[in-house]
mmCIF file of C-alpha atoms in Angstrom:
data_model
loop_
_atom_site.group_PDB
_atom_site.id
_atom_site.type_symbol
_atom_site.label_atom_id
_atom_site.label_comp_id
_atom_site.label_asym_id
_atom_site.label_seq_id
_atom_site.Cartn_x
_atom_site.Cartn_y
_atom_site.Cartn_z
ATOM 1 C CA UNK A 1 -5.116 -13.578 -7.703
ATOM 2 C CA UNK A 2 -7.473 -10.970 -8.039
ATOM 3 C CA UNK A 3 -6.311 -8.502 -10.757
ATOM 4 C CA UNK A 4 -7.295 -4.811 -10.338
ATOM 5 C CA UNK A 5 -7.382 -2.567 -13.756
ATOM 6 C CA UNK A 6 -8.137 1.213 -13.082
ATOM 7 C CA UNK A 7 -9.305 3.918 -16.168
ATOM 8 C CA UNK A 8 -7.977 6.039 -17.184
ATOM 9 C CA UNK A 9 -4.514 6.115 -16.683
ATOM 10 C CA UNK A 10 -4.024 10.000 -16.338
ATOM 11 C CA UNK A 11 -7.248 12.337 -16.076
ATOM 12 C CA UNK A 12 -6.867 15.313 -17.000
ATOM 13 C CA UNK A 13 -9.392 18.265 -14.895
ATOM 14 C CA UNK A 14 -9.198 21.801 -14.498
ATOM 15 C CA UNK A 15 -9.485 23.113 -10.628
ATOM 16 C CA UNK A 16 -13.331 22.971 -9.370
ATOM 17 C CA UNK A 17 -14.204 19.784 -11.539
ATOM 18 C CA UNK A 18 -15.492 16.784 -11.119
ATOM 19 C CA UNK A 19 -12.903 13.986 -11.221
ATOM 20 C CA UNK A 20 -14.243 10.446 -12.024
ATOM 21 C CA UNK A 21 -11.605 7.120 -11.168
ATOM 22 C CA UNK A 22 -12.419 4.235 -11.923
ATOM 23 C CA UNK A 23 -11.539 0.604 -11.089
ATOM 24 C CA UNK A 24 -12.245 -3.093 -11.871
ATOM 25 C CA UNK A 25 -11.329 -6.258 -10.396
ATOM 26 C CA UNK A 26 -11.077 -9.757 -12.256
ATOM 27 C CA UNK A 27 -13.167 -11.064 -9.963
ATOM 28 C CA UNK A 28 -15.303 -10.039 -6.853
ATOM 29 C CA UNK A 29 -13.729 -8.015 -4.529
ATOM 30 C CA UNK A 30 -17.234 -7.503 -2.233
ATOM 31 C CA UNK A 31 -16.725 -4.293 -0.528
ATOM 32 C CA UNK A 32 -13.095 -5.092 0.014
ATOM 33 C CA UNK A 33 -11.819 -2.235 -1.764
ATOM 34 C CA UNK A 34 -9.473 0.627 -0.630
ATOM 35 C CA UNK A 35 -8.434 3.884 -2.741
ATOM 36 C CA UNK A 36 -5.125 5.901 -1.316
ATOM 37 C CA UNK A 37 -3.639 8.984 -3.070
ATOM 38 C CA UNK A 38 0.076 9.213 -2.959
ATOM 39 C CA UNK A 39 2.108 12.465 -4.269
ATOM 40 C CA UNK A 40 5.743 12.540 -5.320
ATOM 41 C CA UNK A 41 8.275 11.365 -2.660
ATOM 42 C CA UNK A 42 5.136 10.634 -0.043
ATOM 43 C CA UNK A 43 4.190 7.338 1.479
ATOM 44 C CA UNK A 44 0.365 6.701 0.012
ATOM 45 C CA UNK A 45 -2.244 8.107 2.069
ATOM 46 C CA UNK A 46 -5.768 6.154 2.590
ATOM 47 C CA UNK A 47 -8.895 7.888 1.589
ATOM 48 C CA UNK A 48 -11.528 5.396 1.134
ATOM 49 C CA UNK A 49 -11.999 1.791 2.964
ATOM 50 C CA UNK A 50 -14.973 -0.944 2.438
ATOM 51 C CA UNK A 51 -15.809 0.910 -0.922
ATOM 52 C CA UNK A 52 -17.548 3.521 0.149
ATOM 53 C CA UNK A 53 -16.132 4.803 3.696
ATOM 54 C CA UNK A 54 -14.092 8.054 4.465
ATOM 55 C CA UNK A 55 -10.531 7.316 6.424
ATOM 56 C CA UNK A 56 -9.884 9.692 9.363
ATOM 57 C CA UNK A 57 -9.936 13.527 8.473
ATOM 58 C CA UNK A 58 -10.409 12.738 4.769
ATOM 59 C CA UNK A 59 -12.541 15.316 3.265
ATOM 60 C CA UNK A 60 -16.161 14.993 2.023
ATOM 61 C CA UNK A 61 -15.286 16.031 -1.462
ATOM 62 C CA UNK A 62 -14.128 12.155 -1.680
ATOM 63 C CA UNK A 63 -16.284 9.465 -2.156
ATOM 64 C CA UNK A 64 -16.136 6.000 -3.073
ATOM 65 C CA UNK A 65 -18.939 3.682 -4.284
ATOM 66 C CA UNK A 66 -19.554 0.195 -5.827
ATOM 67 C CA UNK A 67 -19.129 -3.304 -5.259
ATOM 68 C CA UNK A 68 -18.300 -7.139 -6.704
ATOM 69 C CA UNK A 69 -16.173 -5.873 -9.594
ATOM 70 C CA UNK A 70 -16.602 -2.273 -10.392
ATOM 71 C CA UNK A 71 -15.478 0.656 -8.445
ATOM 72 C CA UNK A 72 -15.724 4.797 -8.718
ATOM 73 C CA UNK A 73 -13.501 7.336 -6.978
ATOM 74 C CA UNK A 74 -15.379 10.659 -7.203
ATOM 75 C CA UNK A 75 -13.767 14.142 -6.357
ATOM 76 C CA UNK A 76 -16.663 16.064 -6.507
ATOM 77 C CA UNK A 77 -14.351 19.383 -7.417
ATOM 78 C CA UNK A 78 -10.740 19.539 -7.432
ATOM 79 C CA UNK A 79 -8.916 21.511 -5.399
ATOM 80 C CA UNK A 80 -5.050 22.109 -6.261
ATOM 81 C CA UNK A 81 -4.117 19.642 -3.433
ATOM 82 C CA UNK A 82 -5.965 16.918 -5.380
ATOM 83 C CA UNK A 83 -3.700 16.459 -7.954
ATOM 84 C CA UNK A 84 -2.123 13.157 -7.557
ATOM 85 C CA UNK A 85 -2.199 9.619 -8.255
ATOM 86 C CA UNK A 86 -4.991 7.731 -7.218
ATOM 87 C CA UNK A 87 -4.815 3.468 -6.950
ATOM 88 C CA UNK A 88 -6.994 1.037 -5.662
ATOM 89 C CA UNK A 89 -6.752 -2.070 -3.657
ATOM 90 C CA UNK A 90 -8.649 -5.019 -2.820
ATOM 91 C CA UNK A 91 -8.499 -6.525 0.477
ATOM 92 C CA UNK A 92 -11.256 -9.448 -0.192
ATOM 93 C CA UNK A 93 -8.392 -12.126 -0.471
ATOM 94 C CA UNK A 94 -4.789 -12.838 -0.545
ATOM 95 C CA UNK A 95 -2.783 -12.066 -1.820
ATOM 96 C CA UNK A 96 -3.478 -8.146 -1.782
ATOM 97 C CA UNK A 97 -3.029 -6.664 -5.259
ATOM 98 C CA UNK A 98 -3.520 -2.625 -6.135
ATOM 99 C CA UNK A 99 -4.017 -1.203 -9.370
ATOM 100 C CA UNK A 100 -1.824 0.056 -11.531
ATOM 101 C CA UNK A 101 -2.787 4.112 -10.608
ATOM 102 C CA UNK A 102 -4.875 6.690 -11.952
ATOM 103 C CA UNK A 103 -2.911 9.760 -12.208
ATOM 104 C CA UNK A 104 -4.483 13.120 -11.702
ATOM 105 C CA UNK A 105 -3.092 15.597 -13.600
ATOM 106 C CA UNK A 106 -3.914 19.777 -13.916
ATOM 107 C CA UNK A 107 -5.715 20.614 -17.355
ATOM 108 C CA UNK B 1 0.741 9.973 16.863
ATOM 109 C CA UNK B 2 1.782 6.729 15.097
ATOM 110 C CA UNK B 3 5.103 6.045 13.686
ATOM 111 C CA UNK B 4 6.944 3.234 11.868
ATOM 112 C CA UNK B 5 10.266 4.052 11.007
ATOM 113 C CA UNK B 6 11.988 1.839 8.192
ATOM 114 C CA UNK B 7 15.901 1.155 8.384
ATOM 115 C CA UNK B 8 18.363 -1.445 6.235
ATOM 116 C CA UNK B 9 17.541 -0.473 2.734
ATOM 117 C CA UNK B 10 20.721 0.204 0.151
ATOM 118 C CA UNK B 11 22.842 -1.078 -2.750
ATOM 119 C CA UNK B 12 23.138 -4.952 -3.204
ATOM 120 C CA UNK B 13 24.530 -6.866 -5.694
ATOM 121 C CA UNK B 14 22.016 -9.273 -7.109
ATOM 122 C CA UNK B 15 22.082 -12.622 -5.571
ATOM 123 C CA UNK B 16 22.715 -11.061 -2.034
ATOM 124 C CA UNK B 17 21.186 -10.015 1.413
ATOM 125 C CA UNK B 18 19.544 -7.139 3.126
ATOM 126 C CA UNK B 19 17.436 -6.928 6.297
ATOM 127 C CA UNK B 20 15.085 -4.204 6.738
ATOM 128 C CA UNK B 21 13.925 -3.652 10.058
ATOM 129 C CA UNK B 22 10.843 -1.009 10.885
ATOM 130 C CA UNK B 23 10.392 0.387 14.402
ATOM 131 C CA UNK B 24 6.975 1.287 15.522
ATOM 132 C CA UNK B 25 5.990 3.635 18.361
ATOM 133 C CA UNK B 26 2.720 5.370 19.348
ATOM 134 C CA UNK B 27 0.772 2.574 19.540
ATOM 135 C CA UNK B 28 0.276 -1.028 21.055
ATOM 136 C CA UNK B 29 2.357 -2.685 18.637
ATOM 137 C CA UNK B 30 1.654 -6.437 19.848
ATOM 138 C CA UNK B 31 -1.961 -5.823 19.138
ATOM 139 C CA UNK B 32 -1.782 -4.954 15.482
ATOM 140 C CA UNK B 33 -0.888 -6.771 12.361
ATOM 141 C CA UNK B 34 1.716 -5.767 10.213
ATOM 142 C CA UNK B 35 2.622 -5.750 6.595
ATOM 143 C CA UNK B 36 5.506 -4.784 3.459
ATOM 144 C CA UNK B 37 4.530 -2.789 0.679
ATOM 145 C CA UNK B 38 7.070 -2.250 -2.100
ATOM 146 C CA UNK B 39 7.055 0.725 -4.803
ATOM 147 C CA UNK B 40 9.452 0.338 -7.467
ATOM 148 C CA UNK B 41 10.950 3.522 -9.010
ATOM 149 C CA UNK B 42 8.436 5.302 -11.207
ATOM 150 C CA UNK B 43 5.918 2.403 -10.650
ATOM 151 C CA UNK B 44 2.470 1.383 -8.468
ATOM 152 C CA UNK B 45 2.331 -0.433 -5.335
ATOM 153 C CA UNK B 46 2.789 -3.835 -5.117
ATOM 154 C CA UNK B 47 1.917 -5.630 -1.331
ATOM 155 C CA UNK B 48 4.708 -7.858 -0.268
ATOM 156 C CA UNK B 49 4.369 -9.708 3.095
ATOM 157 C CA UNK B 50 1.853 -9.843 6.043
ATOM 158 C CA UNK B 51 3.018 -11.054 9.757
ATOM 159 C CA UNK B 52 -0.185 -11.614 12.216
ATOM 160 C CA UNK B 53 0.139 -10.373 15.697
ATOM 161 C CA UNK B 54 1.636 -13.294 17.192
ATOM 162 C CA UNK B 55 3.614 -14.396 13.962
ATOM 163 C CA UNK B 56 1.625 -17.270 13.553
ATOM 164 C CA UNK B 57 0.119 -16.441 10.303
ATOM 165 C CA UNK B 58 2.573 -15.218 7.513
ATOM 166 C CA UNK B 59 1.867 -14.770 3.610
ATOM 167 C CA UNK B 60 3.749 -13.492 0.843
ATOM 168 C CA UNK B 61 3.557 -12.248 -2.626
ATOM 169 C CA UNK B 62 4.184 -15.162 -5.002
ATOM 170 C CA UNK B 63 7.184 -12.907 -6.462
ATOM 171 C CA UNK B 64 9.357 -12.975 -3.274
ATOM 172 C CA UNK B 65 7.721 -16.518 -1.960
ATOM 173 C CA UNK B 66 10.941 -18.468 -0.830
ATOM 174 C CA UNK B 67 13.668 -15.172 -0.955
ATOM 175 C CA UNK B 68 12.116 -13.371 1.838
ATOM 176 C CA UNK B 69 11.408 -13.987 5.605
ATOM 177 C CA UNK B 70 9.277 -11.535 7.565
ATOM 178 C CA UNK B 71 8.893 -11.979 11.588
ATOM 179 C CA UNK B 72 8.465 -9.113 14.509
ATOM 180 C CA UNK B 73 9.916 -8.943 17.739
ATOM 181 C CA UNK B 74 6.879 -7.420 19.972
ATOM 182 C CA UNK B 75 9.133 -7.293 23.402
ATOM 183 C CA UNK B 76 11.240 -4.406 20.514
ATOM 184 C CA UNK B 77 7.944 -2.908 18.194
ATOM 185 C CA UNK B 78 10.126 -4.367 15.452
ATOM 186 C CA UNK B 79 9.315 -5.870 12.313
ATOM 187 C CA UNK B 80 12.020 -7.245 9.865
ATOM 188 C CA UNK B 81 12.293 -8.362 6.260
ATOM 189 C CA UNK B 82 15.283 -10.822 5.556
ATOM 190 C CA UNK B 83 15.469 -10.448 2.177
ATOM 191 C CA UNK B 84 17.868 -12.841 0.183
ATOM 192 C CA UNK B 85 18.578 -13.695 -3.309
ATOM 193 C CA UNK B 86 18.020 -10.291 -4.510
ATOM 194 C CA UNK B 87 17.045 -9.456 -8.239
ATOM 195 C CA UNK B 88 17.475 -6.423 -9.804
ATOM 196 C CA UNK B 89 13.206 -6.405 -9.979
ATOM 197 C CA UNK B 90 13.673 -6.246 -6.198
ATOM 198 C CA UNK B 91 14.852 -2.728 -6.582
ATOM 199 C CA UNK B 92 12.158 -0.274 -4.876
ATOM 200 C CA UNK B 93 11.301 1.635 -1.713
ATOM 201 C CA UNK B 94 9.855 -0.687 0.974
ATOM 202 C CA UNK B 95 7.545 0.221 3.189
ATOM 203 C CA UNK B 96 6.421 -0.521 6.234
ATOM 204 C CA UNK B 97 2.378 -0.465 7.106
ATOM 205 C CA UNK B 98 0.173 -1.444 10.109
ATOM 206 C CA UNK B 99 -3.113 -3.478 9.514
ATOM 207 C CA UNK B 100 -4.069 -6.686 7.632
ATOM 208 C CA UNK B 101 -5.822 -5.113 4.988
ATOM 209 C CA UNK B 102 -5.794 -1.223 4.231
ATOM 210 C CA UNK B 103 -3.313 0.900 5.391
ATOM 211 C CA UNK B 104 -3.872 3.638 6.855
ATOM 212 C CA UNK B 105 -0.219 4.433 8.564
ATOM 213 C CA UNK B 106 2.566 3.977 6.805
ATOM 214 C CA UNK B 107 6.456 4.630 7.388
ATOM 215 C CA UNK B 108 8.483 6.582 4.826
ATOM 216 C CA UNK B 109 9.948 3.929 2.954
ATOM 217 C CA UNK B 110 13.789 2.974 2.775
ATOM 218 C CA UNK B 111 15.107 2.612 -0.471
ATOM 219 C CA UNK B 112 16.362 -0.880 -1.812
ATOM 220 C CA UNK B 113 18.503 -0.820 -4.514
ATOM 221 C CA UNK B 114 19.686 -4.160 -6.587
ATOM 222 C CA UNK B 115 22.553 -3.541 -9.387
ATOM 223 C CA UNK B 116 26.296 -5.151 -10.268
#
């Protein structure tokens, strides 16, 4: 199975930064790769799909990029709703594995 | 608006059964694949099963591979989990989430909870 391993594991950002995510797969995932943000007591939300593409009414502070093995979640300045925790997934084969969370946190 | 509404979840013993059943609504529910994603408390997400639209195609995660049964009922917009031999590393929420590969509806989880 394809292994996803996302840095760091808490990021710590004052409002109006730039917020960096990262995340690696063990092997390639192509462009099979999906970030979601998910705050306490919520169901995960989808933000990014095929690396690099905005999910429905997902603003344009949020974008993904990269391919094969390495991936970047960029929130290009953090609003107050942003703070969260951020995981990736790869969809490229089964089974579907996510990593282990990036967790956003208020400096 | 699309909904999936999870039911079943509670306390089991380890070594027993629960069936979780989602209903779906707001969309054409024999026309979409479906999947289980699990959360255990505190923890990440971790995908489960995946049913294809006419149930011909089912995989699981190698951790639940021969304990669980997933199948739909399209004539209801059901899909179920028959979950048996429970472990206590079973406990979690369980969710329920439309599309093979990223999710972008999910349910609200029901909460599955494995202890003696």
């Amino acid at each position: 199975e394809i292994v996803m391993t996302q840095s760091p594991a808490t990021l710590s950002v004052s409002p109006g930064e730039r917020a960096t995510l990262s995340c690696r797969a063990s092997q390639t995932a192509s462009s099979y790769l999906a970030w979601y943000q998910q705050k306490p007591g919520q169901a995960p939300r989808l933000l990014i799909y095929g690396a690099s593409t905005r999910a429905t009414d997902i603003p344009a502070r949020f974008s993904g990029s990269g391919s094969g093995t390495e991936f970047t979640l960029t929130i290009s300045s953090l609003q107050s709703e942003d703070f969260a925790v951020y995981y990736c997934q790869q969809y490229n084969q089964w089974p579907l594995t996510f990593g282990q969370g990036t967790k956003v946190e208020i400096k | 608006e699309v909904q999936l509404v999870e039911s079943g979840g509670g306390l089991v013993q380890p070594g027993g059964s629960l069936r979780l059943s989602c209903d779906a609504s707001g969309f054409t529910f024999n026309s979409y694949e479906m999947n289980w994603v699990r959360q255990a408390p505190g923890k990440g997400l971790e995908w489960v099963s995946y049913i294809s639209i006419r149930a011909t195609s089912i995989y699981y995660a190698d951790s639940v591979k021969g304990r669980f049964t997933m199948s739909r009922d399209n004539a209801k917009n059901s899909v179920y989990l028959q979950m048996n031999g429970l472990r206590i590393e079973d406990t979690a929420v369980y969710y329920c989430v439309r599309d093979p590969t990223h999710f972008q509806h999910w349910g609200q989880g029901t909460l599955v909870t494995v202890s003696s």
